[in-house]
Tab-separated table of C-alpha atoms in Angstrom:
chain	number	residue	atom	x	y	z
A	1	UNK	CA	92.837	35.852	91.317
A	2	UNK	CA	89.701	37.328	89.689
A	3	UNK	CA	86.489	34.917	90.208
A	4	UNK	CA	84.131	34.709	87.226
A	5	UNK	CA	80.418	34.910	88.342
A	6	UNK	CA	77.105	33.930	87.309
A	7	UNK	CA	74.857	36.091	88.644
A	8	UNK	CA	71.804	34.385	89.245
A	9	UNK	CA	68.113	36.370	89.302
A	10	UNK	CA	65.234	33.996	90.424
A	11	UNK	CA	61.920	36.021	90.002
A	12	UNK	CA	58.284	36.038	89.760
A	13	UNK	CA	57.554	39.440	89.195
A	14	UNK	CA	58.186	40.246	85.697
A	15	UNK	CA	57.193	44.121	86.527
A	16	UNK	CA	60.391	44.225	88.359
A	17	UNK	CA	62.671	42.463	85.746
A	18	UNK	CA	63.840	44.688	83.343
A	19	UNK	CA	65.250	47.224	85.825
A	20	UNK	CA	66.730	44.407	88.206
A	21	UNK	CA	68.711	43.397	84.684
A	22	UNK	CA	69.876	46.894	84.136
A	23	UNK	CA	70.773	46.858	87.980
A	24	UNK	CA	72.616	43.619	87.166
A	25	UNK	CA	74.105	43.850	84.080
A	26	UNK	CA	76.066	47.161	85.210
A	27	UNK	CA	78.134	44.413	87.709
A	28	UNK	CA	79.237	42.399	85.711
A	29	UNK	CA	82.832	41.961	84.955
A	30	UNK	CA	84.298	40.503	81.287
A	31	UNK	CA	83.821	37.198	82.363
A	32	UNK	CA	80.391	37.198	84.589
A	33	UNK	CA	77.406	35.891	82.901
A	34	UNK	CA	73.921	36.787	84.063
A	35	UNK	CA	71.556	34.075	84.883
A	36	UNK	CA	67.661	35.635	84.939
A	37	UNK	CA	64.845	32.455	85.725
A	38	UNK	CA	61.478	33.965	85.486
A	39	UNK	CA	59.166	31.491	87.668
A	40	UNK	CA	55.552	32.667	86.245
A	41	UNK	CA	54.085	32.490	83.139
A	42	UNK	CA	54.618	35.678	81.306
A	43	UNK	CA	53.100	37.606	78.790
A	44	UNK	CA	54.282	37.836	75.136
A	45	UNK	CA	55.579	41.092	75.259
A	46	UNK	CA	57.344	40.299	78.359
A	47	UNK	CA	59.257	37.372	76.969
A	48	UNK	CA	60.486	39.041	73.910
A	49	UNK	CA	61.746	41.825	75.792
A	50	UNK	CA	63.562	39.574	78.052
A	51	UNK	CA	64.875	37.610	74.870
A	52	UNK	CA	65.755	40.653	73.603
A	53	UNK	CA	68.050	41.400	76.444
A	54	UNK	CA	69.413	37.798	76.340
A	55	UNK	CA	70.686	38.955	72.873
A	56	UNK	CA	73.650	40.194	74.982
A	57	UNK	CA	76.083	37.125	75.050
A	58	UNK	CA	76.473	38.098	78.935
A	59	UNK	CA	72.579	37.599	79.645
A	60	UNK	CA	70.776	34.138	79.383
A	61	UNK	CA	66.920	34.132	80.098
A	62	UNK	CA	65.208	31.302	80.951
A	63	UNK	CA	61.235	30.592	81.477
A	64	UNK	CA	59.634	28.309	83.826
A	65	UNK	CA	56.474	28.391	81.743
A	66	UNK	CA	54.527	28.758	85.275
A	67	UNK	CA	55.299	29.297	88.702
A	68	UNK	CA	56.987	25.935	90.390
A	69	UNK	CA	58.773	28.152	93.252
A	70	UNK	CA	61.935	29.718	94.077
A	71	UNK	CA	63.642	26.359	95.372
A	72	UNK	CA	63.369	25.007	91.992
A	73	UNK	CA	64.221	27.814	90.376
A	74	UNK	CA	67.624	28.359	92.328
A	75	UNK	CA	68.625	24.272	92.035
A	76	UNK	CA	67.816	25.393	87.891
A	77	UNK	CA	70.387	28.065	88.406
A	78	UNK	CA	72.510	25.932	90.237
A	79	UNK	CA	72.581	23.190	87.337
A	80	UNK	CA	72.630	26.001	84.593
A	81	UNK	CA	75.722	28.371	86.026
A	82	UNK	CA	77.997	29.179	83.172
A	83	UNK	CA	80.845	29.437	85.932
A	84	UNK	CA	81.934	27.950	89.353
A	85	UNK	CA	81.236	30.231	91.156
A	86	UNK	CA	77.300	32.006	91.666
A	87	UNK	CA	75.801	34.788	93.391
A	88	UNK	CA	72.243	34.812	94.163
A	89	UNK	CA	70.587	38.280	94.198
A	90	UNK	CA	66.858	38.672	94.081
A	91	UNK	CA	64.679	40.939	91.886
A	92	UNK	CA	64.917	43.926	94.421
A	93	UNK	CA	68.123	43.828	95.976
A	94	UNK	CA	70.257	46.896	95.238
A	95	UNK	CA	73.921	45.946	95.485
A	96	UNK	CA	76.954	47.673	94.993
A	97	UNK	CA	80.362	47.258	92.569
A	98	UNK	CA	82.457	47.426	95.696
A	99	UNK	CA	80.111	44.775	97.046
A	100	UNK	CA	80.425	42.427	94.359
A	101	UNK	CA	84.028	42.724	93.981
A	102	UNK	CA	84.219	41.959	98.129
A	103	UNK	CA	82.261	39.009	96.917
A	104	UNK	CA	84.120	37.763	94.369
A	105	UNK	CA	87.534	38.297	96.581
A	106	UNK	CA	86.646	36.509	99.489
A	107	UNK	CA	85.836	33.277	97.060
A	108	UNK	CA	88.852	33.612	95.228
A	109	UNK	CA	90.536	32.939	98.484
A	110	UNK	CA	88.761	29.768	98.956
A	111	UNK	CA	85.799	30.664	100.789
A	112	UNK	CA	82.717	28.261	99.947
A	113	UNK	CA	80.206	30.589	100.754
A	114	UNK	CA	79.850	34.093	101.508
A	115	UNK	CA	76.872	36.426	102.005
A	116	UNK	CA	76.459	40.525	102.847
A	117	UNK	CA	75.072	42.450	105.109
A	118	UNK	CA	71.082	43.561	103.547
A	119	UNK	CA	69.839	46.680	104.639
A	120	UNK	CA	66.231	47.674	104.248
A	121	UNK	CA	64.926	50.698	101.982
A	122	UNK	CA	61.649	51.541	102.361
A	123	UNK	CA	61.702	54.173	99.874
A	124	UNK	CA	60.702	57.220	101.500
A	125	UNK	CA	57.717	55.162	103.252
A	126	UNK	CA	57.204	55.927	106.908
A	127	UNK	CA	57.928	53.359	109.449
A	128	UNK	CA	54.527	51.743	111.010
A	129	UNK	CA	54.416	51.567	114.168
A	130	UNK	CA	53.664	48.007	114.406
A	131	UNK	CA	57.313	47.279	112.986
A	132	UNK	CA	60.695	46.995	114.879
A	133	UNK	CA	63.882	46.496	113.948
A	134	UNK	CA	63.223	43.076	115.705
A	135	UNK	CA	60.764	42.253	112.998
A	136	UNK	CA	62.985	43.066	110.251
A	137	UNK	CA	63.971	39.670	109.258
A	138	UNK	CA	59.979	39.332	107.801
A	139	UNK	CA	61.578	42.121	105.233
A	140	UNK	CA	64.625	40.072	104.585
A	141	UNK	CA	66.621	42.778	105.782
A	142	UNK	CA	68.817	42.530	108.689
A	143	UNK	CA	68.864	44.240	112.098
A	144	UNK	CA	70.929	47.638	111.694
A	145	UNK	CA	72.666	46.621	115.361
A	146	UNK	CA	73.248	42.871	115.642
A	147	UNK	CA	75.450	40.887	113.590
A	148	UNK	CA	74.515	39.888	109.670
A	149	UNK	CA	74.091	36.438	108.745
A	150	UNK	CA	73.923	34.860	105.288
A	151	UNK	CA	70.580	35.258	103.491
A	152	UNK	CA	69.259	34.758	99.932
A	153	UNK	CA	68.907	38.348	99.007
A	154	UNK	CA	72.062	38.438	98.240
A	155	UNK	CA	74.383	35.654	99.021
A	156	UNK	CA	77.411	33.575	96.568
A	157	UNK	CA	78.490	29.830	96.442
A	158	UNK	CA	81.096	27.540	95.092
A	159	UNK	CA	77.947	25.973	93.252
A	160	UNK	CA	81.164	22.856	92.737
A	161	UNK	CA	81.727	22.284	96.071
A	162	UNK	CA	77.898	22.152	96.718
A	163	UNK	CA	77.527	19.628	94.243
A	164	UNK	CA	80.371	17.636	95.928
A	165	UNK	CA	78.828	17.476	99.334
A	166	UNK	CA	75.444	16.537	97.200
A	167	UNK	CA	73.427	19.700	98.588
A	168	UNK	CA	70.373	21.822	97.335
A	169	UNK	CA	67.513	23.979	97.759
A	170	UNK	CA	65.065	21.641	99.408
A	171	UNK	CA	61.707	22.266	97.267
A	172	UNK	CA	59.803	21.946	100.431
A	173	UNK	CA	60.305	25.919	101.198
A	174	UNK	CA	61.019	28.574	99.491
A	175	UNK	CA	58.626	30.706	98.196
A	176	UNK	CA	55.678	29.474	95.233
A	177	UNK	CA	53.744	32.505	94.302
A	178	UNK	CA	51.869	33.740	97.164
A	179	UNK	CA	53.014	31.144	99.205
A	180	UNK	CA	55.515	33.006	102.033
A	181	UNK	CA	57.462	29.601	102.891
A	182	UNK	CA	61.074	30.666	103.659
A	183	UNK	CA	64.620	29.259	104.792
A	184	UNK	CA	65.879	27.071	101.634
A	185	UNK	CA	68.630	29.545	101.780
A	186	UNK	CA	69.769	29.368	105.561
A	187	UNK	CA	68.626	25.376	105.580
A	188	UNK	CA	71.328	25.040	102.568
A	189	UNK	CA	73.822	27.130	104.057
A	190	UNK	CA	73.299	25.472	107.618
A	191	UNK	CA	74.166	21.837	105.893
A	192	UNK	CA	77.007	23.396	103.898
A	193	UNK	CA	78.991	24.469	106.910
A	194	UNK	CA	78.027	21.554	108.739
A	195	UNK	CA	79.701	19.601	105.675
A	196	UNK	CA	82.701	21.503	106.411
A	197	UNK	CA	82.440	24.487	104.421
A	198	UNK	CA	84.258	27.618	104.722
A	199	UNK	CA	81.758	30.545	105.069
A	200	UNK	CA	82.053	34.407	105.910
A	201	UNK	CA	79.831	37.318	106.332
A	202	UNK	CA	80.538	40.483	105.015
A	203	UNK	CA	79.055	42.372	107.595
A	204	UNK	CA	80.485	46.010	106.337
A	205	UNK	CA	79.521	45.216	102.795
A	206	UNK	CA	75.820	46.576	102.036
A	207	UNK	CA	73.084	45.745	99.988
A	208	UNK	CA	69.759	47.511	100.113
A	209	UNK	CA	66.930	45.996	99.801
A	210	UNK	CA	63.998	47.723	98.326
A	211	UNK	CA	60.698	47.200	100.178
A	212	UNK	CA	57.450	48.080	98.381
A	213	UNK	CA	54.652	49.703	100.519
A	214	UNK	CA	52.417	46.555	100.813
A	215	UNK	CA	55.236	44.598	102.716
A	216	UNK	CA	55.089	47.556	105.471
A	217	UNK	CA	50.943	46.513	106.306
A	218	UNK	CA	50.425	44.685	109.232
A	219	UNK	CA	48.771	41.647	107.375
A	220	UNK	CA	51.553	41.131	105.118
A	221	UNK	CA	54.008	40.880	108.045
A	222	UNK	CA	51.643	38.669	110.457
A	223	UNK	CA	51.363	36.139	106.982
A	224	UNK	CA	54.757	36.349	106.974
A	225	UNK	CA	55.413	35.413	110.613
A	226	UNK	CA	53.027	32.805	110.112
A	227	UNK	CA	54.851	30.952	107.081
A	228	UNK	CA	58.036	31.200	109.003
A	229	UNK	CA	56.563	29.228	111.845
A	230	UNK	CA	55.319	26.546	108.977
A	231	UNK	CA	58.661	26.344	107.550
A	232	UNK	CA	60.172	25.858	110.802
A	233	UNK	CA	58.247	22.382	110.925
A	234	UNK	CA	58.910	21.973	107.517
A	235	UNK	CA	62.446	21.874	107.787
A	236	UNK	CA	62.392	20.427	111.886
A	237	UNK	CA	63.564	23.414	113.858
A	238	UNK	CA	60.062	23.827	115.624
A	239	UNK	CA	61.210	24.268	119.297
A	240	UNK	CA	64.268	25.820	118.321
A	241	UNK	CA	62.709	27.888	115.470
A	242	UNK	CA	59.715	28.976	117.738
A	243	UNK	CA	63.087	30.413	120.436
A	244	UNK	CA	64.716	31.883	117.555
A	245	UNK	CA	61.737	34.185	116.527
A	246	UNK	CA	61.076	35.301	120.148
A	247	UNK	CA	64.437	35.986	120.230
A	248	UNK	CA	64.701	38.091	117.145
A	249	UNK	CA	61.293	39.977	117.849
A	250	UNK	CA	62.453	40.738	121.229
A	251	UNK	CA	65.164	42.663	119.777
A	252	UNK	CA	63.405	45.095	118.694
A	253	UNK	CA	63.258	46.939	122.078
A	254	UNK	CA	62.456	46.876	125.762
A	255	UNK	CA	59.654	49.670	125.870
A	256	UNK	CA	55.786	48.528	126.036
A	257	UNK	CA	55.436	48.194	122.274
A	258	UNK	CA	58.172	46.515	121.354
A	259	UNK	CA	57.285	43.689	123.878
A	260	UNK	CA	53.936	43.981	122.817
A	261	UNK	CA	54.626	43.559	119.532
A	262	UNK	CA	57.034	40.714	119.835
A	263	UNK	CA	54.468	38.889	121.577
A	264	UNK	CA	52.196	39.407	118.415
A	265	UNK	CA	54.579	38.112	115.971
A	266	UNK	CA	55.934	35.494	118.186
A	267	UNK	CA	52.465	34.013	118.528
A	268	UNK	CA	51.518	34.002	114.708
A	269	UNK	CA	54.795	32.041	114.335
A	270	UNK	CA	53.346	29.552	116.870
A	271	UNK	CA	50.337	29.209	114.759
A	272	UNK	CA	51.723	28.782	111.693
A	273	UNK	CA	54.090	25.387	113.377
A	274	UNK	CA	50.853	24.704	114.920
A	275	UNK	CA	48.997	24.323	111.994
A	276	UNK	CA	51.567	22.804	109.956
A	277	UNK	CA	51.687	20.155	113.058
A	278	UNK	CA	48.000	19.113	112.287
A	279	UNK	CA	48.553	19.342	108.475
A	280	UNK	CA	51.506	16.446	108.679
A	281	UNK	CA	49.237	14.906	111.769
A	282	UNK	CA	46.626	14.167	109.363
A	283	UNK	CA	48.144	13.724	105.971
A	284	UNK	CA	46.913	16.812	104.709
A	285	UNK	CA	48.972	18.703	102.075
A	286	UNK	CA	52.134	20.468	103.313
């Protein structure tokens, strides 16, 4: 049974569009449709070269008019999909025909939702030595030697059977612009199979996921531990969250820097749930 697919591109980086629809548009089969939600306001050149690419009868474009966040933009996707079945790949997520076609195979055989394993490609940038494979998961990329899970990079749905248990992307996380809130996508997965969905992880099938240079400076990554441990409130996994990221940084090795460094991530998690504590503590805005 072949599974038609809307592939569904949520960005808000129109720099990175038009080669992330050439990337795209290459995958698709006769009966895939392309889905491309641009969550910033653009410029006018930008939008009529993304109409101009919607011109294909395979491509639709669709503008946000400013940038509301990718939660909303992925429940747009959800309500716009041309076909049962969608898969979610970002604006810099490489994947592969055999990929797609694993994809589309294992949700022709009934599976609800399925995701790949994401593999991080920094481009011919050096490692920093303040990274670890434990800290990978800031990169949404997964640990080369521990199991894969399902993430958003790159991840499908039987957008049907989510609308029959009556579940979304909560617009509480998720990213809005700068804003590095996370974990709509394993929050909505997480309630799927707790509904009683079928889910699998394609842990031999690859994606890579391109990671610009200013992702790999220490800043970026502390900002990013930090939102994690504000969407951990967010979504009521503090305790458990706060294990979960010690957990995960630890993993990165037993030597004096890795420990070191798991430490320092662990503890800008703690202060982001710490903060986000007082913020709900006092009525301020999440």
């Amino acid at each position: 049974m072949t599974v038609p697919l809307t592939v569904a591109m949520c960005s808000n980086r129109p720099a990175l569009l038009h080669a992330a629809i050439d990337r795209l548009r290459a995958l698709l089969g006769p009966e895939d449709h392309l889905l491309v939600i641009v969550d910033t306001a653009v410029r006018a050149d930008t939008t009529r070269r993304l109409v101009q690419a919607a011109t294909d009868q395979q491509i639709t474009a669709l503008f946000n008019g400013r940038t509301i966040g990718l939660s909303y933009s992925r429940n747009l996707a959800l309500k716009e999909a041309a076909t049962q079945h969608i898969l979610f790949v970002d604006d810099d997520i490489v994947p592969t025909l055999a990929t797609v076609d694993r994809i589309r195979a294992a949700l022709g055989n009934g599976v609800h939702v399925a995701g790949t394993r994401i593999t991080a490609d920094f481009q011919g940038h050096p490692t920093p030595w303040y990274l670890t494979d434990g800290q990978l998961h800031y990169l949404g990329s997964h640990h080369p030697g521990l199991p894969a899970s399902i993430w958003g990079g790159c991840f499908a749905l039987d957008r049907d059977h989510a609308r029959l248990l009556s579940v979304g992307f909560n617009e509480r996380l998720g990213r809005i612009g700068a804003c590095l809130s996370s974990a709509e996508d394993t929050t909505l997965v997480r309630q799927l199979l707790g509904l009683g969905a079928s889910g699998t992880v394609l842990d031999d099938a690859e994606v890579r996921h391109l990671i610009p240079v200013t992702r790999l400076r220490l800043g970026y990554l502390l900002r990013r531990a930090y939102w994690q441990g504000r969407s951990e409130v967010r979504r009521n996994t503090t305790r458990r969250g706060l294990r979960k990221e010690w957990s995960r940084n630890r993993s990165g090795g037993s030597g004096p820097r890795a420990t070191a460094l798991a430490l320092l991530y662990t503890a800008a998690v703690l202060v982001g749930e710490t903060g986000q504590l007082l913020r709900q503590a006092t009525g301020s805005p999440a």
